[in-house]
Phi, psi and omega in degrees: 000052183300322184297310182294325177294321178296320178298315180297319180295316180296320180297321180292321185284326189249327190234356188298309185292318180295321183295329187248027177300331180283356177051050178283135183289136175261122178261114181227159179239156170253135181214180185136195185280173182295137176061028174280350177104026183295310181295322178295321178298315179296318177301320178295317178300318182292317183290311185287341175266011176061038181260005181239130178287154183298323180290328175292320180295324180291338182276359180242041179267139174227117180054041176082358180241150180284125176259099186298332182297332183289348178291336179246332180284099186263335181284146180298323179294328178292319181291323181290318185268346182072030180230166174257127181252309181249161180286129177244130181256138176227152182242139169205167183216149172242181177295337183268329195200158168257149184225145169237117184256138172246122179268103185268143180290153181260344181294144178302320185291346178251024180301325181299325178293319179295318180296320178300317180292319184290332185296338181242015184267149173275332184209162177224134174254111180265115180276143178233122181273111183296331184287343181269355186252156175279071192294343177284344182269120180295341179250040184297155179261135177281159178291146181304320182291329175298315180291316182297313181294323178295318178294318179296318177300318178294315180296325182277008177059035171295128195293326183225136176236133179234131173267132174241113181272110188259161174065026175294337178293346183262005178252163186289301182256093188291324181292318179293318179298317179297318180297313183289319180291319178299319178296320179294321179293320179295318180295318179296314181297318179295317180294326182271354182072030182262127176275124182250128182286319181193159173231126188231131172280129183223160167233101182296327182292316182266345178089009182288128176062017174270292173255315181256138182287147173241086193305131174078358182294129182063013184078015183263131181236014183277188181288160174287170180299318180296321178296323176295314182296327183293340183248004178289142180281155170286158179294122180291137177284157181278063186280341185276359183266173175296145184299140176211136188215112176277126183280122181259326185210140178250119179258126187255135172233061186293342181275355182293141179267358181281111180258008180281351179207172177298155183251031175224148176249128179258115185258148177172196178240129182298125183273325182206155178067207177211154181243138179213158176305136182097351179292126177280130186227164175228136180273131175251132014261000187292332180083005180290141180260147179201179177232141179290124179268317179217150172233126181249142174275188185296339179259016179065027176265133179295127181192168171277140186236122180269176179303144179088000183243140176288145185205161170241128184246130175246127181269168185280351180209169179287119180230140179285107180228133181235167174303135182099341176286164176243140169255112187243162174301141181296149178302148180265126180288131178280145180287139179286140178301147182296331183262019181277100182276343183276344178072026178292138179273119180297148178293140179289147180263120179293144179293324180230090182298142179267150182213149176260335181253128185234136168265122189226161165251128184239130168265109189273129188236359181276159177286332177273137181294154176274122180229157179299141178099340180289148180244135180227163166279135176246134178250118179237112190066244175241021182253127178262136179211147178287140180230131179249136178283111180281316180196146169263112187281310178197167174239156182266124174280111186289346179273317181258348184065016179275150175270116185251143177300140183206154175249353178204162174247121178281168179307134178073009176276160178236133182200173179265123186227139175264128179245145173238126184261152178292327178228152178289147176227153179279066182275149177229169177297135182300326178294340179267311184224115188296318184282313181290340182262012182233144175220167166234148175256136183235132179296130185290337182265308184273342182064021176273145174295123187256330183200150172259125189247129176241122183280138177284000000 
């Protein structure tokens, strides 16, 4: 992946500092297979960027040596077993950028934790353990979890993906291993349609190419992993779309004497577009029309609020709106045909059409397989609705990337599924609108999160 590495190097040399003058925090996760060194890599980033105090560092000693993985593994079960179970977030900053890191587990049974972390990340660092691969083989096979996590990151529209090939210091011919593994990763990414920002050889244990460069190692002359992360963009919000706002909380001011506008504030986070006073809106599902009178930011200051930002919306009149409802852009009136002599008024086109039947891609995370006929709770925005599995169309073979006929989705499988909802929702394609195009399925009996749903 010479091209992406060159881009990263050029960005670091020419545009990195200017691009990040606003010091916007980059939220990224580390993922990959079990024991690839994810927690150790994060520990190395924290230690070498001087983000760990000496007394904290002294508390993660094992047999006289520092165990960097213990800086993120906080649960007692994680420390006892030497694995990551739940997502742990850590913060650090450099002169160029602020970072929020999520350490995602590699075990298949904890895939739901990894998906939760990835759903809100700007970038993902997928670790690849060189010692687990047949690195002497130019056509080597990647580990299933490496492929699965890369596909999930791609499906969840994580904006940037970086491969970090770890533990190359533990193989005999490091240059040959780097060449073959890099080639395998490039072939997989091209076949899966995944855009990769960069691929970096690292040694999390020794710190090579993580924060400090190890010049010429493996024949690699590109930027370090931290230099790549410092110039990655944040995930762009869906600001160019029609306004959409899921109502999370209704604040009442019934004692107010101001009758020029509604006396309630509807709080939530703007899902798409932007809201400003004068915006014509429609409440879903009631269909009532209104106009935005005021928009408040998180500090209750009147302002225009774009997608991805929390806001409070006050309408120009009293409208029945509850938690779970949507405030959407008002329907657009269609122009009447020039030869229309009857004067019929064309039906208005809704900005976000509602639908009961959805074609979806589901990452299945429950222990029980997904089969046709099962009913689950579906959460869309803050609205709960019953969802029935109409059919499992196919599942994705993570090894061949082929779509295979299937009648069920087993735990941790990814597939195409048809859903029928009890009520219509304003869903959109996930590729178009991240919030409106995503749902989660929850088991009606156990109340466990069963699947992550992406609408086609």
